[in-house]
Amino acid sequence: MGHPSSFSEPVLAITKTFLHCQAEELLRILAMWEGELWRVGEDHDIMQKKRDMLWQNYDTAVQTAIARVLEVWDLWEHLAKLEAQSVEEAEGQWSLEEGGLTQAEAEVR
């Protein structure tokens, strides 16, 4: 057998090469995971923006629906008043004609 130092030099060289390859592989894996984490973070930001946009659209839709309901309610009340007014006018005209007076004559008196 040879001298112990001559035997240890090839073992050291092989070990050094092996450890260097292992370190490169670990750095490659870390870089891959770092890239994946960045993508996940970007995806999270995009999803958060989409979620915020959907909530904003929902709020707008609710506000619009409430405004339309109130508009329809106001129109319904206005139509009910007009209908009641028309009925009152028709009843008033009918009672005047029943009494023998026309509306023009009743206005003069």
N, CA, C and O atoms as a Tinker XYZ file with bonds, in Angstrom:
   436  protein
     1  N      0.834000   -1.169000    0.000000    73     2
     2  CA     0.000000    0.000000    0.000000    64     1     3
     3  C      0.871000    1.221000    0.000000    63     2     4     5
     4  O      2.039000    1.204000    0.388000    81     3
     5  N      0.259000    2.261000   -0.446000    73     3     6
     6  CA     1.017000    3.486000   -0.545000    64     5     7
     7  C      0.990000    4.262000    0.739000    63     6     8     9
     8  O      0.477000    3.818000    1.766000    81     7
     9  N      1.525000    5.366000    0.648000    73     7    10
    10  CA     1.593000    6.295000    1.774000    64     9    11
    11  C      0.207000    6.814000    2.094000    63    10    12    13
    12  O     -0.568000    7.083000    1.176000    81    11
    13  N     -0.141000    6.970000    3.401000    73    11    14
    14  CA    -1.482000    7.413000    3.765000    64    13    15
    15  C     -1.836000    8.765000    3.170000    63    14    16    17
    16  O     -3.004000    8.993000    2.852000    81    15
    17  N     -0.900000    9.651000    3.008000    73    15    18
    18  CA    -1.235000   10.965000    2.452000    64    17    19
    19  C     -1.577000   10.849000    0.977000    63    18    20    21
    20  O     -2.420000   11.601000    0.488000    81    19
    21  N     -0.943000    9.923000    0.244000    73    19    22
    22  CA    -1.273000    9.767000   -1.166000    64    21    23
    23  C     -2.660000    9.135000   -1.331000    63    22    24    25
    24  O     -3.368000    9.420000   -2.297000    81    23
    25  N     -3.035000    8.286000   -0.393000    73    23    26
    26  CA    -4.361000    7.676000   -0.431000    64    25    27
    27  C     -5.433000    8.703000   -0.083000    63    26    28    29
    28  O     -6.512000    8.669000   -0.674000    81    27
    29  N     -5.186000    9.585000    0.826000    73    27    30
    30  CA    -6.182000   10.550000    1.264000    64    29    31
    31  C     -6.411000   11.656000    0.238000    63    30    32    33
    32  O     -7.485000   12.258000    0.209000    81    31
    33  N     -5.417000   11.930000   -0.604000    73    31    34
    34  CA    -5.619000   12.984000   -1.613000    64    33    35
    35  C     -6.715000   12.621000   -2.597000    63    34    36    37
    36  O     -7.577000   13.463000   -2.846000    81    35
    37  N     -6.746000   11.421000   -3.178000    73    35    38
    38  CA    -7.868000   11.099000   -4.069000    64    37    39
    39  C     -9.207000   11.057000   -3.325000    63    38    40    41
    40  O    -10.228000   11.475000   -3.873000    81    39
    41  N     -9.213000   10.561000   -2.092000    73    39    42
    42  CA   -10.457000   10.530000   -1.317000    64    41    43
    43  C    -10.926000   11.944000   -1.032000    63    42    44    45
    44  O    -12.117000   12.242000   -1.121000    81    43
    45  N     -9.995000   12.806000   -0.692000    73    43    46
    46  CA   -10.355000   14.209000   -0.448000    64    45    47
    47  C    -10.887000   14.871000   -1.724000    63    46    48    49
    48  O    -11.860000   15.624000   -1.679000    81    47
    49  N    -10.253000   14.588000   -2.844000    73    47    50
    50  CA   -10.695000   15.167000   -4.114000    64    49    51
    51  C    -12.090000   14.666000   -4.475000    63    50    52    53
    52  O    -12.940000   15.436000   -4.923000    81    51
    53  N    -12.316000   13.364000   -4.276000    73    51    54
    54  CA   -13.637000   12.793000   -4.575000    64    53    55
    55  C    -14.684000   13.376000   -3.621000    63    54    56    57
    56  O    -15.779000   13.749000   -4.042000    81    55
    57  N    -14.341000   13.448000   -2.351000    73    55    58
    58  CA   -15.258000   13.997000   -1.352000    64    57    59
    59  C    -15.565000   15.456000   -1.660000    63    58    60    61
    60  O    -16.711000   15.897000   -1.576000    81    59
    61  N    -14.521000   16.197000   -2.018000    73    59    62
    62  CA   -14.705000   17.611000   -2.355000    64    61    63
    63  C    -15.614000   17.750000   -3.566000    63    62    64    65
    64  O    -16.500000   18.605000   -3.566000    81    63
    65  N    -15.425000   16.952000   -4.575000    73    63    66
    66  CA   -16.258000   16.999000   -5.778000    64    65    67
    67  C    -17.693000   16.613000   -5.441000    63    66    68    69
    68  O    -18.642000   17.261000   -5.883000    81    67
    69  N    -17.841000   15.555000   -4.659000    73    67    70
    70  CA   -19.182000   15.109000   -4.244000    64    69    71
    71  C    -19.906000   16.207000   -3.470000    63    70    72    73
    72  O    -21.066000   16.507000   -3.751000    81    71
    73  N    -19.225000   16.803000   -2.500000    73    71    74
    74  CA   -19.844000   17.864000   -1.697000    64    73    75
    75  C    -20.170000   19.082000   -2.550000    63    74    76    77
    76  O    -21.194000   19.733000   -2.340000    81    75
    77  N    -19.299000   19.393000   -3.516000    73    75    78
    78  CA   -19.549000   20.520000   -4.422000    64    77    79
    79  C    -20.814000   20.239000   -5.256000    63    78    80    81
    80  O    -21.649000   21.126000   -5.432000    81    79
    81  N    -20.949000   19.025000   -5.757000    73    79    82
    82  CA   -22.148000   18.657000   -6.532000    64    81    83
    83  C    -23.401000   18.720000   -5.660000    63    82    84    85
    84  O    -24.447000   19.196000   -6.102000    81    83
    85  N    -23.292000   18.242000   -4.432000    73    83    86
    86  CA   -24.421000   18.284000   -3.510000    64    85    87
    87  C    -24.825000   19.735000   -3.213000    63    86    88    89
    88  O    -26.012000   20.058000   -3.169000    81    87
    89  N    -23.842000   20.591000   -3.014000    73    87    90
    90  CA   -24.122000   22.009000   -2.730000    64    89    91
    91  C    -24.799000   22.656000   -3.936000    63    90    92    93
    92  O    -25.749000   23.420000   -3.771000    81    91
    93  N    -24.320000   22.358000   -5.154000    73    91    94
    94  CA   -24.942000   22.910000   -6.365000    64    93    95
    95  C    -26.386000   22.429000   -6.498000    63    94    96    97
    96  O    -27.268000   23.209000   -6.857000    81    95
    97  N    -26.628000   21.155000   -6.212000    73    95    98
    98  CA   -27.984000   20.609000   -6.291000    64    97    99
    99  C    -28.896000   21.282000   -5.259000    63    98   100   101
   100  O    -30.039000   21.623000   -5.564000    81    99
   101  N    -28.394000   21.465000   -4.063000    73    99   102
   102  CA   -29.188000   22.145000   -3.036000    64   101   103
   103  C    -29.484000   23.591000   -3.422000    63   102   104   105
   104  O    -30.591000   24.081000   -3.199000    81   103
   105  N    -28.502000   24.270000   -3.999000    73   103   106
   106  CA   -28.735000   25.650000   -4.457000    64   105   107
   107  C    -29.764000   25.685000   -5.579000    63   106   108   109
   108  O    -30.594000   26.592000   -5.639000    81   107
   109  N    -29.707000   24.683000   -6.478000    73   107   110
   110  CA   -30.687000   24.605000   -7.574000    64   109   111
   111  C    -32.087000   24.378000   -6.992000    63   110   112   113
   112  O    -33.049000   25.013000   -7.424000    81   111
   113  N    -32.198000   23.484000   -6.022000    73   111   114
   114  CA   -33.494000   23.210000   -5.395000    64   113   115
   115  C    -34.006000   24.449000   -4.657000    63   114   116   117
   116  O    -35.191000   24.775000   -4.737000    81   115
   117  N    -33.123000   25.130000   -3.947000    73   115   118
   118  CA   -33.527000   26.357000   -3.250000    64   117   119
   119  C    -33.999000   27.424000   -4.233000    63   118   120   121
   120  O    -34.992000   28.107000   -3.983000    81   119
   121  N    -33.292000   27.565000   -5.344000    73   119   122
   122  CA   -33.692000   28.544000   -6.359000    64   121   123
   123  C    -35.056000   28.178000   -6.945000    63   122   124   125
   124  O    -35.885000   29.053000   -7.194000    81   123
   125  N    -35.284000   26.887000   -7.162000    73   123   126
   126  CA   -36.571000   26.435000   -7.680000    64   125   127
   127  C    -37.692000   26.778000   -6.682000    63   126   128   129
   128  O    -38.736000   27.302000   -7.069000    81   127
   129  N    -37.461000   26.476000   -5.403000    73   127   130
   130  CA   -38.460000   26.778000   -4.395000    64   129   131
   131  C    -38.669000   28.283000   -4.241000    63   130   132   133
   132  O    -39.791000   28.737000   -4.017000    81   131
   133  N    -37.602000   29.044000   -4.359000    73   131   134
   134  CA   -37.737000   30.505000   -4.280000    64   133   135
   135  C    -38.608000   31.010000   -5.429000    63   134   136   137
   136  O    -39.485000   31.852000   -5.233000    81   135
   137  N    -38.355000   30.485000   -6.630000    73   135   138
   138  CA   -39.183000   30.858000   -7.776000    64   137   139
   139  C    -40.636000   30.469000   -7.571000    63   138   140   141
   140  O    -41.541000   31.235000   -7.902000    81   139
   141  N    -40.860000   29.283000   -7.028000    73   139   142
   142  CA   -42.221000   28.823000   -6.761000    64   141   143
   143  C    -42.907000   29.716000   -5.731000    63   142   144   145
   144  O    -44.083000   30.048000   -5.873000    81   143
   145  N    -42.171000   30.096000   -4.702000    73   143   146
   146  CA   -42.735000   30.992000   -3.687000    64   145   147
   147  C    -43.093000   32.347000   -4.288000    63   146   148   149
   148  O    -44.127000   32.918000   -3.940000    81   147
   149  N    -42.262000   32.867000   -5.180000    73   147   150
   150  CA   -42.577000   34.137000   -5.836000    64   149   151
   151  C    -43.853000   33.997000   -6.668000    63   150   152   153
   152  O    -44.716000   34.874000   -6.641000    81   151
   153  N    -43.967000   32.881000   -7.414000    73   151   154
   154  CA   -45.172000   32.673000   -8.228000    64   153   155
   155  C    -46.414000   32.569000   -7.348000    63   154   156   157
   156  O    -47.460000   33.134000   -7.666000    81   155
   157  N    -46.290000   31.847000   -6.250000    73   155   158
   158  CA   -47.428000   31.716000   -5.332000    64   157   159
   159  C    -47.791000   33.086000   -4.760000    63   158   160   161
   160  O    -48.969000   33.426000   -4.653000    81   159
   161  N    -46.781000   33.864000   -4.397000    73   159   162
   162  CA   -47.044000   35.208000   -3.882000    64   161   163
   163  C    -47.726000   36.082000   -4.917000    63   162   164   165
   164  O    -48.651000   36.827000   -4.595000    81   163
   165  N    -47.269000   35.992000   -6.169000    73   163   166
   166  CA   -47.889000   36.776000   -7.243000    64   165   167
   167  C    -49.315000   36.297000   -7.478000    63   166   168   169
   168  O    -50.227000   37.106000   -7.651000    81   167
   169  N    -49.509000   34.963000   -7.486000    73   167   170
   170  CA   -50.857000   34.420000   -7.654000    64   169   171
   171  C    -51.763000   34.886000   -6.524000    63   170   172   173
   172  O    -52.923000   35.229000   -6.753000    81   171
   173  N    -51.238000   34.899000   -5.315000    73   171   174
   174  CA   -52.024000   35.364000   -4.164000    64   173   175
   175  C    -52.419000   36.825000   -4.345000    63   174   176   177
   176  O    -53.560000   37.201000   -4.075000    81   175
   177  N    -51.478000   37.645000   -4.802000    73   175   178
   178  CA   -51.782000   39.061000   -5.026000    64   177   179
   179  C    -52.855000   39.216000   -6.096000    63   178   180   181
   180  O    -53.770000   40.027000   -5.958000    81   179
   181  N    -52.735000   38.429000   -7.167000    73   179   182
   182  CA   -53.725000   38.499000   -8.246000    64   181   183
   183  C    -55.095000   38.068000   -7.733000    63   182   184   185
   184  O    -56.102000   38.716000   -8.017000    81   183
   185  N    -55.129000   36.971000   -6.975000    73   183   186
   186  CA   -56.402000   36.491000   -6.438000    64   185   187
   187  C    -56.998000   37.502000   -5.452000    63   186   188   189
   188  O    -58.214000   37.690000   -5.415000    81   187
   189  N    -56.157000   38.141000   -4.668000    73   187   190
   190  CA   -56.637000   39.160000   -3.726000    64   189   191
   191  C    -57.252000   40.327000   -4.486000    63   190   192   193
   192  O    -58.298000   40.845000   -4.096000    81   191
   193  N    -56.600000   40.741000   -5.577000    73   191   194
   194  CA   -57.144000   41.842000   -6.384000    64   193   195
   195  C    -58.469000   41.439000   -7.024000    63   194   196   197
   196  O    -59.409000   42.233000   -7.060000    81   195
   197  N    -58.548000   40.196000   -7.534000    73   195   198
   198  CA   -59.792000   39.720000   -8.128000    64   197   199
   199  C    -60.896000   39.665000   -7.081000    63   198   200   201
   200  O    -62.032000   40.056000   -7.350000    81   199
   201  N    -60.564000   39.181000   -5.889000    73   199   202
   202  CA   -61.539000   39.106000   -4.803000    64   201   203
   203  C    -62.039000   40.499000   -4.445000    63   202   204   205
   204  O    -63.241000   40.706000   -4.276000    81   203
   205  N    -61.122000   41.451000   -4.330000    73   203   206
   206  CA   -61.509000   42.827000   -4.010000    64   205   207
   207  C    -62.406000   43.404000   -5.099000    63   206   208   209
   208  O    -63.383000   44.096000   -4.811000    81   207
   209  N    -62.062000   43.110000   -6.366000    73   207   210
   210  CA   -62.853000   43.611000   -7.484000    64   209   211
   211  C    -64.258000   42.999000   -7.459000    63   210   212   213
   212  O    -65.242000   43.697000   -7.706000    81   211
   213  N    -64.353000   41.703000   -7.164000    73   211   214
   214  CA   -65.659000   41.052000   -7.092000    64   213   215
   215  C    -66.510000   41.642000   -5.972000    63   214   216   217
   216  O    -67.707000   41.861000   -6.160000    81   215
   217  N    -65.912000   41.903000   -4.808000    73   215   218
   218  CA   -66.659000   42.514000   -3.709000    64   217   219
   219  C    -67.120000   43.914000   -4.091000    63   218   220   221
   220  O    -68.232000   44.320000   -3.754000    81   219
   221  N    -66.260000   44.656000   -4.799000    73   219   222
   222  CA   -66.638000   46.007000   -5.228000    64   221   223
   223  C    -67.809000   45.921000   -6.214000    63   222   224   225
   224  O    -68.758000   46.700000   -6.121000    81   223
   225  N    -67.741000   44.974000   -7.156000    73   223   226
   226  CA   -68.844000   44.796000   -8.112000    64   225   227
   227  C    -70.124000   44.380000   -7.394000    63   226   228   229
   228  O    -71.213000   44.839000   -7.740000    81   227
   229  N    -69.991000   43.513000   -6.395000    73   227   230
   230  CA   -71.147000   43.082000   -5.613000    64   229   231
   231  C    -71.769000   44.272000   -4.891000    63   230   232   233
   232  O    -72.986000   44.457000   -4.926000    81   231
   233  N    -70.937000   45.078000   -4.237000    73   231   234
   234  CA   -71.445000   46.253000   -3.523000    64   233   235
   235  C    -72.149000   47.209000   -4.478000    63   234   236   237
   236  O    -73.209000   47.746000   -4.156000    81   235
   237  N    -71.563000   47.419000   -5.643000    73   235   238
   238  CA   -72.173000   48.297000   -6.643000    64   237   239
   239  C    -73.518000   47.735000   -7.094000    63   238   240   241
   240  O    -74.494000   48.474000   -7.228000    81   239
   241  N    -73.563000   46.422000   -7.328000    73   239   242
   242  CA   -74.816000   45.792000   -7.758000    64   241   243
   243  C    -75.886000   45.920000   -6.684000    63   242   244   245
   244  O    -77.045000   46.182000   -7.003000    81   243
   245  N    -75.527000   45.743000   -5.431000    73   243   246
   246  CA   -76.491000   45.872000   -4.335000    64   245   247
   247  C    -76.999000   47.306000   -4.254000    63   246   248   249
   248  O    -78.201000   47.531000   -4.115000    81   247
   249  N    -76.098000   48.272000   -4.341000    73   247   250
   250  CA   -76.509000   49.678000   -4.285000    64   249   251
   251  C    -77.425000   50.023000   -5.453000    63   250   252   253
   252  O    -78.409000   50.741000   -5.279000    81   251
   253  N    -77.105000   49.515000   -6.644000    73   251   254
   254  CA   -77.933000   49.763000   -7.823000    64   253   255
   255  C    -79.312000   49.136000   -7.648000    63   254   256   257
   256  O    -80.328000   49.751000   -7.972000    81   255
   257  N    -79.340000   47.915000   -7.135000    73   255   258
   258  CA   -80.624000   47.234000   -6.923000    64   257   259
   259  C    -81.476000   48.000000   -5.912000    63   258   260   261
   260  O    -82.678000   48.169000   -6.116000    81   259
   261  N    -80.873000   48.453000   -4.850000    73   259   262
   262  CA   -81.617000   49.214000   -3.834000    64   261   263
   263  C    -82.162000   50.507000   -4.441000    63   262   264   265
   264  O    -83.313000   50.871000   -4.201000    81   263
   265  N    -81.342000   51.193000   -5.221000    73   263   266
   266  CA   -81.790000   52.439000   -5.859000    64   265   267
   267  C    -82.953000   52.169000   -6.798000    63   266   268   269
   268  O    -83.911000   52.940000   -6.838000    81   267
   269  N    -82.879000   51.082000   -7.552000    73   267   270
   270  CA   -83.975000   50.757000   -8.485000    64   269   271
   271  C    -85.251000   50.388000   -7.739000    63   270   272   273
   272  O    -86.347000   50.770000   -8.150000    81   271
   273  N    -85.113000   49.656000   -6.655000    73   271   274
   274  CA   -86.290000   49.308000   -5.850000    64   273   275
   275  C    -86.944000   50.582000   -5.325000    63   274   276   277
   276  O    -88.168000   50.713000   -5.355000    81   275
   277  N    -86.139000   51.513000   -4.848000    73   275   278
   278  CA   -86.698000   52.769000   -4.336000    64   277   279
   279  C    -87.368000   53.571000   -5.452000    63   278   280   281
   280  O    -88.415000   54.182000   -5.235000    81   279
   281  N    -86.768000   53.571000   -6.645000    73   279   282
   282  CA   -87.378000   54.268000   -7.777000    64   281   283
   283  C    -88.726000   53.645000   -8.130000    63   282   284   285
   284  O    -89.708000   54.354000   -8.352000    81   283
   285  N    -88.765000   52.322000   -8.180000    73   283   286
   286  CA   -90.014000   51.628000   -8.504000    64   285   287
   287  C    -91.059000   51.902000   -7.423000    63   286   288   289
   288  O    -92.231000   52.116000   -7.731000    81   287
   289  N    -90.640000   51.895000   -6.174000    73   287   290
   290  CA   -91.560000   52.179000   -5.065000    64   289   291
   291  C    -92.142000   53.585000   -5.199000    63   290   292   293
   292  O    -93.346000   53.789000   -5.038000    81   291
   293  N    -91.269000   54.555000   -5.498000    73   291   294
   294  CA   -91.744000   55.936000   -5.682000    64   293   295
   295  C    -92.726000   56.031000   -6.843000    63   294   296   297
   296  O    -93.752000   56.704000   -6.740000    81   295
   297  N    -92.415000   55.360000   -7.944000    73   295   298
   298  CA   -93.321000   55.368000   -9.099000    64   297   299
   299  C    -94.653000   54.720000   -8.740000    63   298   300   301
   300  O    -95.711000   55.218000   -9.127000    81   299
   301  N    -94.609000   53.622000   -8.007000    73   299   302
   302  CA   -95.827000   52.946000   -7.602000    64   301   303
   303  C    -96.686000   53.857000   -6.736000    63   302   304   305
   304  O    -97.898000   53.940000   -6.934000    81   303
   305  N    -96.066000   54.542000   -5.775000    73   303   306
   306  CA   -96.811000   55.471000   -4.920000    64   305   307
   307  C    -97.411000   56.611000   -5.741000    63   306   308   309
   308  O    -98.551000   57.011000   -5.506000    81   307
   309  N    -96.655000   57.133000   -6.698000    73   307   310
   310  CA   -97.137000   58.224000   -7.552000    64   309   311
   311  C    -98.333000   57.752000   -8.384000    63   310   312   313
   312  O    -99.330000   58.461000   -8.516000    81   311
   313  N    -98.215000   56.545000   -8.941000    73   311   314
   314  CA   -99.332000   56.016000   -9.731000    64   313   315
   315  C   -100.561000   55.776000   -8.856000    63   314   316   317
   316  O   -101.687000   56.014000   -9.294000    81   315
   317  N   -100.359000   55.314000   -7.643000    73   315   318
   318  CA  -101.478000   55.096000   -6.730000    64   317   319
   319  C   -102.182000   56.422000   -6.426000    63   318   320   321
   320  O   -103.410000   56.480000   -6.373000    81   319
   321  N   -101.392000   57.492000   -6.227000    73   319   322
   322  CA  -101.985000   58.817000   -5.973000    64   321   323
   323  C   -102.755000   59.308000   -7.189000    63   322   324   325
   324  O   -103.854000   59.846000   -7.060000    81   323
   325  N   -102.168000   59.119000   -8.388000    73   323   326
   326  CA  -102.860000   59.540000   -9.611000    64   325   327
   327  C   -104.157000   58.764000   -9.798000    63   326   328   329
   328  O   -105.175000   59.329000  -10.198000    81   327
   329  N   -104.116000   57.475000   -9.507000    73   327   330
   330  CA  -105.309000   56.656000   -9.637000    64   329   331
   331  C   -106.386000   57.115000   -8.655000    63   330   332   333
   332  O   -107.560000   57.222000   -9.009000    81   331
   333  N   -105.971000   57.383000   -7.423000    73   331   334
   334  CA  -106.928000   57.855000   -6.418000    64   333   335
   335  C   -107.507000   59.204000   -6.826000    63   334   336   337
   336  O   -108.699000   59.458000   -6.651000    81   335
   337  N   -106.654000   60.064000   -7.370000    73   335   338
   338  CA  -107.107000   61.383000   -7.808000    64   337   339
   339  C   -108.086000   61.249000   -8.968000    63   338   340   341
   340  O   -109.086000   61.965000   -9.015000    81   339
   341  N   -107.816000   60.347000   -9.899000    73   339   342
   342  CA  -108.724000   60.136000  -11.036000    64   341   343
   343  C   -110.066000   59.609000  -10.564000    63   342   344   345
   344  O   -111.111000   60.021000  -11.068000    81   343
   345  N   -110.044000   58.696000   -9.593000    73   343   346
   346  CA  -111.289000   58.151000   -9.057000    64   345   347
   347  C   -112.080000   59.264000   -8.378000    63   346   348   349
   348  O   -113.293000   59.360000   -8.565000    81   347
   349  N   -111.411000   60.105000   -7.594000    73   347   350
   350  CA  -112.098000   61.214000   -6.912000    64   349   351
   351  C   -112.699000   62.180000   -7.914000    63   350   352   353
   352  O   -113.825000   62.645000   -7.736000    81   351
   353  N   -111.951000   62.486000   -8.974000    73   351   354
   354  CA  -112.472000   63.407000   -9.992000    64   353   355
   355  C   -113.663000   62.799000  -10.712000    63   354   356   357
   356  O   -114.648000   63.483000  -10.987000    81   355
   357  N   -113.568000   61.498000  -11.018000    73   355   358
   358  CA  -114.683000   60.837000  -11.699000    64   357   359
   359  C   -115.912000   60.799000  -10.793000    63   358   360   361
   360  O   -117.030000   61.030000  -11.254000    81   359
   361  N   -115.712000   60.509000   -9.511000    73   359   362
   362  CA  -116.838000   60.496000   -8.572000    64   361   363
   363  C   -117.430000   61.888000   -8.417000    63   362   364   365
   364  O   -118.648000   62.040000   -8.329000    81   363
   365  N   -116.582000   62.897000   -8.383000    73   363   366
   366  CA  -117.073000   64.278000   -8.262000    64   365   367
   367  C   -117.860000   64.687000   -9.488000    63   366   368   369
   368  O   -118.905000   65.330000   -9.384000    81   367
   369  N   -117.358000   64.315000  -10.638000    73   367   370
   370  CA  -118.067000   64.657000  -11.877000    64   369   371
   371  C   -119.402000   63.916000  -11.938000    63   370   372   373
   372  O   -120.402000   64.477000  -12.387000    81   371
   373  N   -119.422000   62.681000  -11.497000    73   371   374
   374  CA  -120.652000   61.884000  -11.519000    64   373   375
   375  C   -121.694000   62.479000  -10.573000    63   374   376   377
   376  O   -122.876000   62.542000  -10.911000    81   375
   377  N   -121.257000   62.917000   -9.388000    73   375   378
   378  CA  -122.227000   63.471000   -8.436000    64   377   379
   379  C   -122.768000   64.809000   -8.924000    63   378   380   381
   380  O   -123.927000   65.137000   -8.668000    81   379
   381  N   -121.956000   65.575000   -9.615000    73   379   382
   382  CA  -122.450000   66.848000  -10.154000    64   381   383
   383  C   -123.475000   66.601000  -11.243000    63   382   384   385
   384  O   -124.504000   67.274000  -11.302000    81   383
   385  N   -123.194000   65.637000  -12.101000    73   383   386
   386  CA  -124.126000   65.343000  -13.194000    64   385   387
   387  C   -125.414000   64.746000  -12.638000    63   386   388   389
   388  O   -126.494000   65.012000  -13.165000    81   387
   389  N   -125.315000   63.948000  -11.588000    73   387   390
   390  CA  -126.503000   63.383000  -10.955000    64   389   391
   391  C   -127.392000   64.493000  -10.389000    63   390   392   393
   392  O   -128.619000   64.397000  -10.416000    81   391
   393  N   -126.763000   65.529000   -9.887000    73   391   394
   394  CA  -127.526000   66.637000   -9.292000    64   393   395
   395  C   -128.069000   67.587000  -10.345000    63   394   396   397
   396  O   -128.792000   68.528000  -10.018000    81   395
   397  N   -127.735000   67.355000  -11.578000    73   395   398
   398  CA  -128.257000   68.193000  -12.638000    64   397   399
   399  C   -127.354000   69.346000  -12.992000    63   398   400   401
   400  O   -127.719000   70.169000  -13.832000    81   399
   401  N   -126.177000   69.438000  -12.380000    73   399   402
   402  CA  -125.270000   70.523000  -12.693000    64   401   403
   403  C   -124.088000   69.973000  -13.493000    63   402   404   405
   404  O   -123.600000   68.874000  -13.231000    81   403
   405  N   -123.661000   70.727000  -14.429000    73   403   406
   406  CA  -122.439000   70.343000  -15.129000    64   405   407
   407  C   -121.264000   70.855000  -14.314000    63   406   408   409
   408  O   -121.437000   71.666000  -13.404000    81   407
   409  N   -120.095000   70.392000  -14.634000    73   407   410
   410  CA  -118.909000   70.814000  -13.880000    64   409   411
   411  C   -118.676000   72.296000  -14.074000    63   410   412   413
   412  O   -118.256000   72.970000  -13.133000    81   411
   413  N   -118.931000   72.829000  -15.253000    73   411   414
   414  CA  -118.753000   74.257000  -15.512000    64   413   415
   415  C   -119.702000   75.073000  -14.634000    63   414   416   417
   416  O   -119.311000   76.107000  -14.092000    81   415
   417  N   -120.941000   74.615000  -14.493000    73   415   418
   418  CA  -121.898000   75.332000  -13.655000    64   417   419
   419  C   -121.517000   75.266000  -12.190000    63   418   420   421
   420  O   -121.700000   76.235000  -11.454000    81   419
   421  N   -120.990000   74.130000  -11.764000    73   419   422
   422  CA  -120.581000   73.993000  -10.357000    64   421   423
   423  C   -119.403000   74.890000  -10.047000    63   422   424   425
   424  O   -119.305000   75.411000   -8.936000    81   423
   425  N   -118.500000   75.086000  -11.004000    73   423   426
   426  CA  -117.359000   75.946000  -10.783000    64   425   427
   427  C   -117.786000   77.400000  -10.694000    63   426   428   429
   428  O   -117.159000   78.175000   -9.972000    81   427
   429  N   -118.821000   77.790000  -11.398000    73   427   430
   430  CA  -119.309000   79.154000  -11.370000    64   429   431
   431  C   -119.949000   79.434000  -10.000000    63   430   432   433
   432  O   -119.791000   80.527000   -9.456000    81   431
   433  N   -120.641000   78.488000   -9.466000    73   431   434
   434  CA  -121.344000   78.699000   -8.201000    64   433   435
   435  C   -120.439000   78.673000   -7.087000    63   434   436
   436  O   -120.864000   78.835000   -5.943000    81   435
